[in-house]
Amino acid sequence: MKIRIFSNEDSLAAALARGIVARLQKQPRLVLGLATGRTPLPLYRALAALHDRGASDYAQATTFNLDEFVGLDPSHPGSYRAYMREQLFKHVNLAPRRIHFLDGLAPDLGAGCARFESSVLKAGGIDLQILGIGANGHIGFNEPAPVLSPWSHRVKLTLASRKANAGFFDGKLRDVPREALSMGVATIMHARSIVLMATGREKADVIEKTVTGPVTTRVPASLLQLHHDVEIWLDESAASKLRREGLVAGRGGRLHER
Ligand code: GLP
């Protein structure tokens, strides 16, 4: 896997934002897969700042978000639609019709997931998928389990994931929905390139397992070892276990392969 390590989350976010904008310039019809959670917040801030300076044009770009809660109206501040609107979409010139979410309010959730998969295909597939990672190794909401679903699907959230999301619900665990929709592992693995971001000491263990451990559905992110173009972008805290074990050497965002 290719690994880049940055001194902190802001330098990571700034470099990734510059990379995304450079790709957009080369490929205006870029299809981006986007993640929510705490980790990408500095990335979205950096993308918004670059756009504000006139550095980017999203007019022809398309986005697909990784996951969404079941049963939350898009106007609910805890919904991932609201998160994306606040953090990125209201700051850039994406065409609303090219913004795609799994529909947690669809009367038939399964049919909604199938529609989402067709939209990904119609857009020509995802060029660059941005991922975060749960402390338990989940990507999107593909939680550790004996078997994983390949395509977009309905998920019962683990308590750990609900707790991790409570911050977006004023800290009230009871308000965090019990179910979500998520891209499947195959949806993610079909992206032409993937950048997984992880920051903070609490991700150090799972990053070590993701990069050096066996490929297992018990650590869904470990499946990324099978992808041909995946980069793991870390701050020093998230890389600390890899560093301690002498498994990575790069600094300053330089590429380290292992
Ligand atoms: C969330 C999301 C994921 C995200 C992950 C990590 O619940 N469903 O898409 O990548 O868990 O979140 P955080 O970045 O807040 O640690």
PDB file of C-alpha atoms and ligand atoms in Angstrom:
ATOM      1  CA  MET A   1       0.000   0.000   0.000  1.00  0.00           C
ATOM      2  CA  LYS A   2       1.170   3.561  -0.608  1.00  0.00           C
ATOM      3  CA  ILE A   3       1.406   5.662   2.519  1.00  0.00           C
ATOM      4  CA  ARG A   4       1.924   9.395   3.004  1.00  0.00           C
ATOM      5  CA  ILE A   5       2.528  10.864   6.439  1.00  0.00           C
ATOM      6  CA  PHE A   6       2.026  14.540   7.327  1.00  0.00           C
ATOM      7  CA  SER A   7       2.979  16.419  10.474  1.00  0.00           C
ATOM      8  CA  ASN A   8      -0.652  17.272  11.241  1.00  0.00           C
ATOM      9  CA  GLU A   9      -4.206  17.089   9.895  1.00  0.00           C
ATOM     10  CA  ASP A  10      -4.074  20.565   8.372  1.00  0.00           C
ATOM     11  CA  SER A  11      -0.979  19.911   6.268  1.00  0.00           C
ATOM     12  CA  LEU A  12      -2.562  16.626   5.161  1.00  0.00           C
ATOM     13  CA  ALA A  13      -5.817  18.377   4.249  1.00  0.00           C
ATOM     14  CA  ALA A  14      -4.044  21.189   2.398  1.00  0.00           C
ATOM     15  CA  ALA A  15      -2.023  18.730   0.285  1.00  0.00           C
ATOM     16  CA  LEU A  16      -5.045  16.565  -0.503  1.00  0.00           C
ATOM     17  CA  ALA A  17      -7.158  19.609  -1.408  1.00  0.00           C
ATOM     18  CA  ARG A  18      -4.422  20.806  -3.797  1.00  0.00           C
ATOM     19  CA  GLY A  19      -4.299  17.314  -5.321  1.00  0.00           C
ATOM     20  CA  ILE A  20      -8.067  17.205  -5.843  1.00  0.00           C
ATOM     21  CA  VAL A  21      -8.105  20.668  -7.419  1.00  0.00           C
ATOM     22  CA  ALA A  22      -5.232  19.694  -9.732  1.00  0.00           C
ATOM     23  CA  ARG A  23      -7.189  16.607 -10.818  1.00  0.00           C
ATOM     24  CA  LEU A  24     -10.277  18.735 -11.416  1.00  0.00           C
ATOM     25  CA  GLN A  25      -8.265  21.047 -13.643  1.00  0.00           C
ATOM     26  CA  LYS A  26      -7.043  18.108 -15.729  1.00  0.00           C
ATOM     27  CA  GLN A  27     -10.371  16.314 -15.657  1.00  0.00           C
ATOM     28  CA  PRO A  28     -13.293  18.768 -15.230  1.00  0.00           C
ATOM     29  CA  ARG A  29     -15.825  15.904 -15.307  1.00  0.00           C
ATOM     30  CA  LEU A  30     -14.157  14.263 -12.295  1.00  0.00           C
ATOM     31  CA  VAL A  31     -16.399  11.858 -10.351  1.00  0.00           C
ATOM     32  CA  LEU A  32     -15.625  12.138  -6.656  1.00  0.00           C
ATOM     33  CA  GLY A  33     -16.674   9.797  -3.880  1.00  0.00           C
ATOM     34  CA  LEU A  34     -16.967  11.695  -0.606  1.00  0.00           C
ATOM     35  CA  ALA A  35     -16.900  10.779   3.065  1.00  0.00           C
ATOM     36  CA  THR A  36     -18.287  12.396   6.183  1.00  0.00           C
ATOM     37  CA  GLY A  37     -17.183  12.246   9.827  1.00  0.00           C
ATOM     38  CA  ARG A  38     -14.633  14.303  11.731  1.00  0.00           C
ATOM     39  CA  THR A  39     -11.597  13.382   9.622  1.00  0.00           C
ATOM     40  CA  PRO A  40     -12.456  15.111   6.314  1.00  0.00           C
ATOM     41  CA  LEU A  41     -13.565  18.396   7.958  1.00  0.00           C
ATOM     42  CA  PRO A  42     -10.163  20.105   7.391  1.00  0.00           C
ATOM     43  CA  LEU A  43     -10.163  18.808   3.796  1.00  0.00           C
ATOM     44  CA  TYR A  44     -13.530  20.420   3.076  1.00  0.00           C
ATOM     45  CA  ARG A  45     -12.332  23.656   4.714  1.00  0.00           C
ATOM     46  CA  ALA A  46      -9.260  23.609   2.473  1.00  0.00           C
ATOM     47  CA  LEU A  47     -11.315  22.876  -0.663  1.00  0.00           C
ATOM     48  CA  ALA A  48     -13.723  25.716   0.205  1.00  0.00           C
ATOM     49  CA  ALA A  49     -10.779  28.107   0.734  1.00  0.00           C
ATOM     50  CA  LEU A  50      -9.225  27.152  -2.621  1.00  0.00           C
ATOM     51  CA  HIS A  51     -12.561  27.664  -4.343  1.00  0.00           C
ATOM     52  CA  ASP A  52     -12.951  31.039  -2.673  1.00  0.00           C
ATOM     53  CA  ARG A  53      -9.623  32.055  -4.215  1.00  0.00           C
ATOM     54  CA  GLY A  54     -10.921  31.058  -7.661  1.00  0.00           C
ATOM     55  CA  ALA A  55      -8.652  28.008  -7.887  1.00  0.00           C
ATOM     56  CA  SER A  56     -11.314  25.409  -8.684  1.00  0.00           C
ATOM     57  CA  ASP A  57     -14.317  24.802 -10.902  1.00  0.00           C
ATOM     58  CA  TYR A  58     -16.784  22.038 -10.017  1.00  0.00           C
ATOM     59  CA  ALA A  59     -19.336  22.944 -12.720  1.00  0.00           C
ATOM     60  CA  GLN A  60     -18.967  19.604 -14.502  1.00  0.00           C
ATOM     61  CA  ALA A  61     -17.915  17.439 -11.546  1.00  0.00           C
ATOM     62  CA  THR A  62     -20.112  14.753  -9.992  1.00  0.00           C
ATOM     63  CA  THR A  63     -20.161  13.500  -6.398  1.00  0.00           C
ATOM     64  CA  PHE A  64     -21.376  10.372  -4.651  1.00  0.00           C
ATOM     65  CA  ASN A  65     -21.462  10.205  -0.874  1.00  0.00           C
ATOM     66  CA  LEU A  66     -20.473   7.004   0.830  1.00  0.00           C
ATOM     67  CA  ASP A  67     -23.311   6.677   3.284  1.00  0.00           C
ATOM     68  CA  GLU A  68     -26.376   8.223   4.893  1.00  0.00           C
ATOM     69  CA  PHE A  69     -28.576   7.536   7.899  1.00  0.00           C
ATOM     70  CA  VAL A  70     -31.971   5.892   7.477  1.00  0.00           C
ATOM     71  CA  GLY A  71     -34.981   8.010   8.356  1.00  0.00           C
ATOM     72  CA  LEU A  72     -33.379  11.452   8.645  1.00  0.00           C
ATOM     73  CA  ASP A  73     -34.745  14.292   6.592  1.00  0.00           C
ATOM     74  CA  PRO A  74     -32.008  16.099   4.600  1.00  0.00           C
ATOM     75  CA  SER A  75     -32.826  19.218   6.639  1.00  0.00           C
ATOM     76  CA  HIS A  76     -31.914  17.369   9.880  1.00  0.00           C
ATOM     77  CA  PRO A  77     -28.545  18.755  11.046  1.00  0.00           C
ATOM     78  CA  GLY A  78     -27.308  15.217  11.818  1.00  0.00           C
ATOM     79  CA  SER A  79     -27.917  13.974   8.264  1.00  0.00           C
ATOM     80  CA  TYR A  80     -24.894  13.544   6.031  1.00  0.00           C
ATOM     81  CA  ARG A  81     -26.626  15.684   3.406  1.00  0.00           C
ATOM     82  CA  ALA A  82     -26.727  18.552   5.903  1.00  0.00           C
ATOM     83  CA  TYR A  83     -23.083  17.918   6.818  1.00  0.00           C
ATOM     84  CA  MET A  84     -21.990  18.023   3.167  1.00  0.00           C
ATOM     85  CA  ARG A  85     -24.106  21.107   2.444  1.00  0.00           C
ATOM     86  CA  GLU A  86     -22.540  22.978   5.360  1.00  0.00           C
ATOM     87  CA  GLN A  87     -18.967  21.754   4.963  1.00  0.00           C
ATOM     88  CA  LEU A  88     -18.550  21.766   1.177  1.00  0.00           C
ATOM     89  CA  PHE A  89     -21.484  22.082  -1.168  1.00  0.00           C
ATOM     90  CA  LYS A  90     -22.597  25.591  -0.196  1.00  0.00           C
ATOM     91  CA  HIS A  91     -19.005  26.804  -0.744  1.00  0.00           C
ATOM     92  CA  VAL A  92     -18.404  25.428  -4.260  1.00  0.00           C
ATOM     93  CA  ASN A  93     -20.191  25.459  -7.636  1.00  0.00           C
ATOM     94  CA  LEU A  94     -21.318  21.812  -7.886  1.00  0.00           C
ATOM     95  CA  ALA A  95     -24.527  21.367  -9.900  1.00  0.00           C
ATOM     96  CA  PRO A  96     -27.185  20.038  -7.487  1.00  0.00           C
ATOM     97  CA  ARG A  97     -28.263  17.406 -10.033  1.00  0.00           C
ATOM     98  CA  ARG A  98     -24.762  15.944 -10.031  1.00  0.00           C
ATOM     99  CA  ILE A  99     -24.702  15.497  -6.226  1.00  0.00           C
ATOM    100  CA  HIS A 100     -25.739  11.971  -5.226  1.00  0.00           C
ATOM    101  CA  PHE A 101     -26.676  10.434  -1.875  1.00  0.00           C
ATOM    102  CA  LEU A 102     -28.130   7.154  -0.825  1.00  0.00           C
ATOM    103  CA  ASP A 103     -31.767   7.947  -0.006  1.00  0.00           C
ATOM    104  CA  GLY A 104     -32.472   7.117   3.628  1.00  0.00           C
ATOM    105  CA  LEU A 105     -36.080   8.260   3.183  1.00  0.00           C
ATOM    106  CA  ALA A 106     -36.909   6.105   0.137  1.00  0.00           C
ATOM    107  CA  PRO A 107     -40.128   4.100   0.642  1.00  0.00           C
ATOM    108  CA  ASP A 108     -38.195   1.094  -0.687  1.00  0.00           C
ATOM    109  CA  LEU A 109     -34.638   1.403   0.631  1.00  0.00           C
ATOM    110  CA  GLY A 110     -33.345  -1.516  -1.448  1.00  0.00           C
ATOM    111  CA  ALA A 111     -34.682   0.021  -4.672  1.00  0.00           C
ATOM    112  CA  GLY A 112     -33.081   3.337  -3.647  1.00  0.00           C
ATOM    113  CA  CYS A 113     -29.704   1.580  -3.211  1.00  0.00           C
ATOM    114  CA  ALA A 114     -30.074  -0.024  -6.664  1.00  0.00           C
ATOM    115  CA  ARG A 115     -30.826   3.418  -8.173  1.00  0.00           C
ATOM    116  CA  PHE A 116     -27.689   4.808  -6.523  1.00  0.00           C
ATOM    117  CA  GLU A 117     -25.568   2.006  -8.001  1.00  0.00           C
ATOM    118  CA  SER A 118     -27.051   2.718 -11.474  1.00  0.00           C
ATOM    119  CA  SER A 119     -26.181   6.407 -11.076  1.00  0.00           C
ATOM    120  CA  VAL A 120     -22.571   5.482 -10.269  1.00  0.00           C
ATOM    121  CA  LEU A 121     -22.447   3.362 -13.433  1.00  0.00           C
ATOM    122  CA  LYS A 122     -24.120   6.075 -15.515  1.00  0.00           C
ATOM    123  CA  ALA A 123     -21.521   8.587 -14.319  1.00  0.00           C
ATOM    124  CA  GLY A 124     -18.807   6.224 -15.601  1.00  0.00           C
ATOM    125  CA  GLY A 125     -17.720   5.055 -12.149  1.00  0.00           C
ATOM    126  CA  ILE A 126     -15.950   6.907  -9.354  1.00  0.00           C
ATOM    127  CA  ASP A 127     -12.559   8.393 -10.276  1.00  0.00           C
ATOM    128  CA  LEU A 128     -11.390   9.248  -6.770  1.00  0.00           C
ATOM    129  CA  GLN A 129     -12.985   7.922  -3.599  1.00  0.00           C
ATOM    130  CA  ILE A 130     -12.119   9.718  -0.357  1.00  0.00           C
ATOM    131  CA  LEU A 131     -12.487   7.476   2.690  1.00  0.00           C
ATOM    132  CA  GLY A 132     -12.255   7.834   6.436  1.00  0.00           C
ATOM    133  CA  ILE A 133     -11.963   4.820   8.697  1.00  0.00           C
ATOM    134  CA  GLY A 134     -13.811   3.843  11.849  1.00  0.00           C
ATOM    135  CA  ALA A 135     -11.711   2.878  14.879  1.00  0.00           C
ATOM    136  CA  ASN A 136     -13.146  -0.633  14.320  1.00  0.00           C
ATOM    137  CA  GLY A 137     -11.942  -0.665  10.698  1.00  0.00           C
ATOM    138  CA  HIS A 138     -15.214   0.189   9.016  1.00  0.00           C
ATOM    139  CA  ILE A 139     -15.217   2.025   5.695  1.00  0.00           C
ATOM    140  CA  GLY A 140     -18.419   3.825   4.819  1.00  0.00           C
ATOM    141  CA  PHE A 141     -20.705   1.907   7.145  1.00  0.00           C
ATOM    142  CA  ASN A 142     -19.336  -1.503   6.191  1.00  0.00           C
ATOM    143  CA  GLU A 143     -18.950  -2.753   9.735  1.00  0.00           C
ATOM    144  CA  PRO A 144     -16.688  -5.663  10.743  1.00  0.00           C
ATOM    145  CA  ALA A 145     -18.628  -8.906  10.169  1.00  0.00           C
ATOM    146  CA  PRO A 146     -18.140 -12.482   8.987  1.00  0.00           C
ATOM    147  CA  VAL A 147     -19.454 -11.462   5.548  1.00  0.00           C
ATOM    148  CA  LEU A 148     -19.661  -8.074   3.842  1.00  0.00           C
ATOM    149  CA  SER A 149     -22.177  -6.805   1.286  1.00  0.00           C
ATOM    150  CA  PRO A 150     -20.620  -5.947  -2.055  1.00  0.00           C
ATOM    151  CA  TRP A 151     -23.101  -3.294  -3.214  1.00  0.00           C
ATOM    152  CA  SER A 152     -24.956  -0.425  -1.565  1.00  0.00           C
ATOM    153  CA  HIS A 153     -27.148  -1.753   1.196  1.00  0.00           C
ATOM    154  CA  ARG A 154     -28.960  -1.146   4.465  1.00  0.00           C
ATOM    155  CA  VAL A 155     -26.858  -1.525   7.643  1.00  0.00           C
ATOM    156  CA  LYS A 156     -27.648  -1.934  11.316  1.00  0.00           C
ATOM    157  CA  LEU A 157     -25.120   0.330  13.018  1.00  0.00           C
ATOM    158  CA  THR A 158     -22.885  -0.948  15.793  1.00  0.00           C
ATOM    159  CA  LEU A 159     -23.009   0.823  19.134  1.00  0.00           C
ATOM    160  CA  ALA A 160     -19.403   1.940  18.533  1.00  0.00           C
ATOM    161  CA  SER A 161     -20.357   3.643  15.265  1.00  0.00           C
ATOM    162  CA  ARG A 162     -23.415   5.276  16.801  1.00  0.00           C
ATOM    163  CA  LYS A 163     -21.249   6.587  19.652  1.00  0.00           C
ATOM    164  CA  ALA A 164     -18.664   7.866  17.141  1.00  0.00           C
ATOM    165  CA  ASN A 165     -21.438   9.822  15.413  1.00  0.00           C
ATOM    166  CA  ALA A 166     -23.060  11.202  18.577  1.00  0.00           C
ATOM    167  CA  GLY A 167     -21.014  14.402  18.239  1.00  0.00           C
ATOM    168  CA  PHE A 168     -23.119  15.294  15.185  1.00  0.00           C
ATOM    169  CA  PHE A 169     -26.275  14.886  17.328  1.00  0.00           C
ATOM    170  CA  ASP A 170     -25.320  17.211  20.211  1.00  0.00           C
ATOM    171  CA  GLY A 171     -23.716  14.250  21.970  1.00  0.00           C
ATOM    172  CA  LYS A 172     -27.106  12.499  22.341  1.00  0.00           C
ATOM    173  CA  LEU A 173     -26.602   8.822  21.530  1.00  0.00           C
ATOM    174  CA  ARG A 174     -30.372   8.169  21.600  1.00  0.00           C
ATOM    175  CA  ASP A 175     -30.812  10.574  18.691  1.00  0.00           C
ATOM    176  CA  VAL A 176     -28.298   8.764  16.458  1.00  0.00           C
ATOM    177  CA  PRO A 177     -30.251   6.553  14.035  1.00  0.00           C
ATOM    178  CA  ARG A 178     -29.862   2.792  14.409  1.00  0.00           C
ATOM    179  CA  GLU A 179     -29.651   2.147  10.700  1.00  0.00           C
ATOM    180  CA  ALA A 180     -27.864   3.599   7.726  1.00  0.00           C
ATOM    181  CA  LEU A 181     -27.304   2.989   4.033  1.00  0.00           C
ATOM    182  CA  SER A 182     -23.784   2.490   2.797  1.00  0.00           C
ATOM    183  CA  MET A 183     -21.920   1.911  -0.422  1.00  0.00           C
ATOM    184  CA  GLY A 184     -20.774  -1.691  -0.422  1.00  0.00           C
ATOM    185  CA  VAL A 185     -17.198  -2.849  -0.453  1.00  0.00           C
ATOM    186  CA  ALA A 186     -17.369  -3.581  -4.201  1.00  0.00           C
ATOM    187  CA  THR A 187     -18.813  -0.117  -4.875  1.00  0.00           C
ATOM    188  CA  ILE A 188     -15.780   1.309  -3.086  1.00  0.00           C
ATOM    189  CA  MET A 189     -13.271  -1.102  -4.631  1.00  0.00           C
ATOM    190  CA  HIS A 190     -14.511  -0.226  -8.139  1.00  0.00           C
ATOM    191  CA  ALA A 191     -13.329   3.380  -7.692  1.00  0.00           C
ATOM    192  CA  ARG A 192     -10.369   3.989 -10.008  1.00  0.00           C
ATOM    193  CA  SER A 193      -8.354   5.485  -7.149  1.00  0.00           C
ATOM    194  CA  ILE A 194      -8.862   5.701  -3.404  1.00  0.00           C
ATOM    195  CA  VAL A 195      -7.421   7.943  -0.706  1.00  0.00           C
ATOM    196  CA  LEU A 196      -8.091   6.823   2.858  1.00  0.00           C
ATOM    197  CA  MET A 197      -7.469   9.577   5.409  1.00  0.00           C
ATOM    198  CA  ALA A 198      -6.869   8.917   9.097  1.00  0.00           C
ATOM    199  CA  THR A 199      -5.830  11.356  11.795  1.00  0.00           C
ATOM    200  CA  GLY A 200      -5.444  11.115  15.552  1.00  0.00           C
ATOM    201  CA  ARG A 201      -3.982   8.588  17.990  1.00  0.00           C
ATOM    202  CA  GLU A 202      -7.272   6.667  18.217  1.00  0.00           C
ATOM    203  CA  LYS A 203      -6.807   5.482  14.609  1.00  0.00           C
ATOM    204  CA  ALA A 204      -3.191   4.252  15.055  1.00  0.00           C
ATOM    205  CA  ASP A 205      -4.108   0.634  15.929  1.00  0.00           C
ATOM    206  CA  VAL A 206      -6.625   0.164  13.152  1.00  0.00           C
ATOM    207  CA  ILE A 207      -4.263   1.736  10.619  1.00  0.00           C
ATOM    208  CA  GLU A 208      -1.578  -0.754  11.558  1.00  0.00           C
ATOM    209  CA  LYS A 209      -4.096  -3.613  11.098  1.00  0.00           C
ATOM    210  CA  THR A 210      -5.352  -2.149   7.814  1.00  0.00           C
ATOM    211  CA  VAL A 211      -1.885  -1.845   6.333  1.00  0.00           C
ATOM    212  CA  THR A 212      -0.031  -4.844   7.770  1.00  0.00           C
ATOM    213  CA  GLY A 213      -2.700  -7.246   8.975  1.00  0.00           C
ATOM    214  CA  PRO A 214      -4.439 -10.034   7.107  1.00  0.00           C
ATOM    215  CA  VAL A 215      -7.111  -9.131   4.557  1.00  0.00           C
ATOM    216  CA  THR A 216     -10.251  -9.871   6.520  1.00  0.00           C
ATOM    217  CA  THR A 217     -13.898  -8.834   6.668  1.00  0.00           C
ATOM    218  CA  ARG A 218     -13.251  -8.322  10.419  1.00  0.00           C
ATOM    219  CA  VAL A 219     -11.284  -5.208   9.416  1.00  0.00           C
ATOM    220  CA  PRO A 220     -13.164  -4.031   6.319  1.00  0.00           C
ATOM    221  CA  ALA A 221     -10.473  -1.444   5.461  1.00  0.00           C
ATOM    222  CA  SER A 222      -7.931  -4.276   5.107  1.00  0.00           C
ATOM    223  CA  LEU A 223      -9.669  -5.216   1.838  1.00  0.00           C
ATOM    224  CA  LEU A 224      -8.129  -2.074   0.383  1.00  0.00           C
ATOM    225  CA  GLN A 225      -4.836  -3.995   0.277  1.00  0.00           C
ATOM    226  CA  LEU A 226      -6.354  -5.644  -2.822  1.00  0.00           C
ATOM    227  CA  HIS A 227      -6.919  -2.348  -4.677  1.00  0.00           C
ATOM    228  CA  HIS A 228      -4.345  -1.328  -7.280  1.00  0.00           C
ATOM    229  CA  ASP A 229      -4.434   2.429  -6.617  1.00  0.00           C
ATOM    230  CA  VAL A 230      -4.974   3.210  -2.957  1.00  0.00           C
ATOM    231  CA  GLU A 231      -3.088   5.697  -0.837  1.00  0.00           C
ATOM    232  CA  ILE A 232      -3.290   5.943   2.941  1.00  0.00           C
ATOM    233  CA  TRP A 233      -2.841   9.549   4.097  1.00  0.00           C
ATOM    234  CA  LEU A 234      -1.988   9.871   7.795  1.00  0.00           C
ATOM    235  CA  ASP A 235      -0.962  12.428  10.337  1.00  0.00           C
ATOM    236  CA  GLU A 236       1.887  11.497  12.683  1.00  0.00           C
ATOM    237  CA  SER A 237      -0.549  10.380  15.423  1.00  0.00           C
ATOM    238  CA  ALA A 238      -2.427   7.942  13.187  1.00  0.00           C
ATOM    239  CA  ALA A 239       0.917   6.692  11.827  1.00  0.00           C
ATOM    240  CA  SER A 240       2.436   6.298  15.301  1.00  0.00           C
ATOM    241  CA  LYS A 241       2.066   2.520  15.540  1.00  0.00           C
ATOM    242  CA  LEU A 242       3.469   1.959  12.043  1.00  0.00           C
ATOM    243  CA  ARG A 243       6.390   4.236  12.952  1.00  0.00           C
ATOM    244  CA  ARG A 244       7.031   2.500  16.294  1.00  0.00           C
ATOM    245  CA  GLU A 245       7.280  -0.815  14.527  1.00  0.00           C
ATOM    246  CA  GLY A 246       9.642   0.697  11.955  1.00  0.00           C
ATOM    247  CA  LEU A 247       7.188  -0.070   9.145  1.00  0.00           C
ATOM    248  CA  VAL A 248       7.186   3.372   7.497  1.00  0.00           C
ATOM    249  CA  ALA A 249       9.896   5.913   6.889  1.00  0.00           C
ATOM    250  CA  GLY A 250       8.402   8.761   4.810  1.00  0.00           C
ATOM    251  CA  ARG A 251       7.883  12.279   6.149  1.00  0.00           C
ATOM    252  CA  GLY A 252       6.446  15.509   4.788  1.00  0.00           C
ATOM    253  CA  GLY A 253       3.839  13.689   2.694  1.00  0.00           C
ATOM    254  CA  ARG A 254       6.429  11.738   0.655  1.00  0.00           C
ATOM    255  CA  LEU A 255       5.167   8.470  -0.721  1.00  0.00           C
ATOM    256  CA  HIS A 256       6.196   5.376   1.191  1.00  0.00           C
ATOM    257  CA  GLU A 257       5.402   1.982  -0.328  1.00  0.00           C
ATOM    258  CA  ARG A 258       5.173  -1.226   1.619  1.00  0.00           C
TER     259      ARG A 258
HETATM  260  C1  GLP B   1     -18.379   7.466  10.126  1.00  0.00           C
HETATM  261  C2  GLP B   1     -18.747   7.363   8.639  1.00  0.00           C
HETATM  262  C3  GLP B   1     -17.559   6.964   7.841  1.00  0.00           C
HETATM  263  C4  GLP B   1     -16.363   7.667   8.436  1.00  0.00           C
HETATM  264  C5  GLP B   1     -16.018   7.004   9.741  1.00  0.00           C
HETATM  265  C6  GLP B   1     -14.931   7.685  10.540  1.00  0.00           C
HETATM  266  O1  GLP B   1     -19.347   7.020  10.949  1.00  0.00           O
HETATM  267  N1  GLP B   1     -19.841   6.522   8.327  1.00  0.00           N
HETATM  268  O2  GLP B   1     -17.780   7.265   6.480  1.00  0.00           O
HETATM  269  O3  GLP B   1     -15.268   7.570   7.567  1.00  0.00           O
HETATM  270  O4  GLP B   1     -17.187   6.784  10.483  1.00  0.00           O
HETATM  271  O5  GLP B   1     -15.401   8.828  11.186  1.00  0.00           O
HETATM  272  P1  GLP B   1     -14.461   9.911  11.830  1.00  0.00           P
HETATM  273  O6  GLP B   1     -13.743  10.558  10.695  1.00  0.00           O
HETATM  274  O7  GLP B   1     -15.390  10.857  12.524  1.00  0.00           O
HETATM  275  O8  GLP B   1     -13.536   9.217  12.755  1.00  0.00           O
END
